[in-house]
């Protein structure tokens, strides 16, 4: 009887370990996929900049315009709240 209980407990432990292993492997695979996508985006961006140096200037201009616009929107928002 004790041997039967031991086998069941041992089987349950293996089942839990398999479940944990599967979950861990899925998480690692998802992390690897995310890193792969990020690396591909970096390579794409670098390639675009190398092939068209003016792109860097254009991106900087867009970022500056965005920040100016954001600043104006925040000022307008504060003015509306004050009224």
Coordinates of C-alpha atoms in Angstrom, one line a residue:
X1 CA 0.0 0.0 0.0
X2 CA 2.8 2.4 0.9
X3 CA 4.6 1.6 -2.4
X4 CA 1.4 2.4 -4.4
X5 CA 1.1 5.8 -2.6
X6 CA 4.8 6.5 -3.3
X7 CA 4.3 5.7 -7.0
X8 CA 1.3 8.1 -7.2
X9 CA 3.2 10.9 -5.4
X10 CA 6.2 10.4 -7.7
X11 CA 4.0 10.4 -10.8
X12 CA 2.3 13.6 -9.6
X13 CA 5.7 15.3 -9.1
X14 CA 6.8 14.4 -12.6
X15 CA 3.5 15.7 -14.0
X16 CA 4.0 19.0 -12.2
X17 CA 7.6 19.2 -13.3
X18 CA 6.6 18.6 -16.9
X19 CA 3.9 21.3 -16.7
X20 CA 6.5 23.7 -15.2
X21 CA 9.0 22.8 -17.9
X22 CA 6.5 23.4 -20.6
X23 CA 5.5 26.8 -19.2
X24 CA 9.1 27.8 -18.8
X25 CA 10.0 26.8 -22.3
X26 CA 7.0 28.7 -23.7
X27 CA 8.1 31.8 -21.7
X28 CA 11.7 31.5 -23.0
X29 CA 10.5 31.0 -26.6
X30 CA 8.3 34.2 -26.3
X31 CA 11.3 36.2 -25.0
X32 CA 13.4 34.9 -27.8
X33 CA 10.8 35.9 -30.4
X34 CA 10.6 39.4 -28.9
X35 CA 14.3 39.8 -29.0
X36 CA 14.4 38.5 -32.6
X37 CA 11.8 41.1 -33.6
X38 CA 13.7 43.9 -31.8
X39 CA 17.0 42.9 -33.4
X40 CA 15.4 42.8 -36.8
X41 CA 14.0 46.3 -36.3
X42 CA 17.4 47.6 -35.2
X43 CA 19.0 46.1 -38.3
X44 CA 16.3 47.6 -40.5
X45 CA 16.7 51.0 -39.0
X46 CA 20.5 50.9 -39.4
X47 CA 20.2 49.8 -43.0
X48 CA 17.8 52.6 -43.7
X49 CA 20.1 55.1 -42.2
X50 CA 23.2 53.8 -43.9
X51 CA 21.6 53.8 -47.3
X52 CA 20.0 57.3 -46.8
X53 CA 22.0 59.6 -44.5
X54 CA 19.3 62.4 -44.9
X55 CA 16.9 60.1 -43.1
X56 CA 18.6 60.8 -39.8
X57 CA 18.2 64.6 -40.3
X58 CA 14.5 64.1 -41.3
X59 CA 13.9 61.9 -38.2
X60 CA 15.5 64.5 -36.0
X61 CA 13.3 67.2 -37.6
X62 CA 10.2 65.1 -37.0
X63 CA 11.1 64.5 -33.4
X64 CA 11.7 68.2 -32.8
X65 CA 8.4 69.1 -34.4
X66 CA 6.7 66.5 -32.3
X67 CA 8.2 67.8 -29.0
X68 CA 7.2 71.4 -29.9
X69 CA 3.7 70.2 -30.7
X70 CA 3.5 68.2 -27.5
X71 CA 4.6 71.3 -25.5
X72 CA 2.0 73.5 -27.1
X73 CA -0.7 70.9 -26.4
X74 CA 0.3 70.7 -22.7
X75 CA 0.2 74.5 -22.5
X76 CA -3.3 74.6 -24.1
X77 CA -4.4 71.9 -21.7
X78 CA -3.2 73.9 -18.7
X79 CA -5.0 77.0 -20.0
X80 CA -8.3 75.1 -20.4
X81 CA -8.0 73.8 -16.9
X82 CA -7.3 77.3 -15.5
X83 CA -10.5 78.7 -17.1

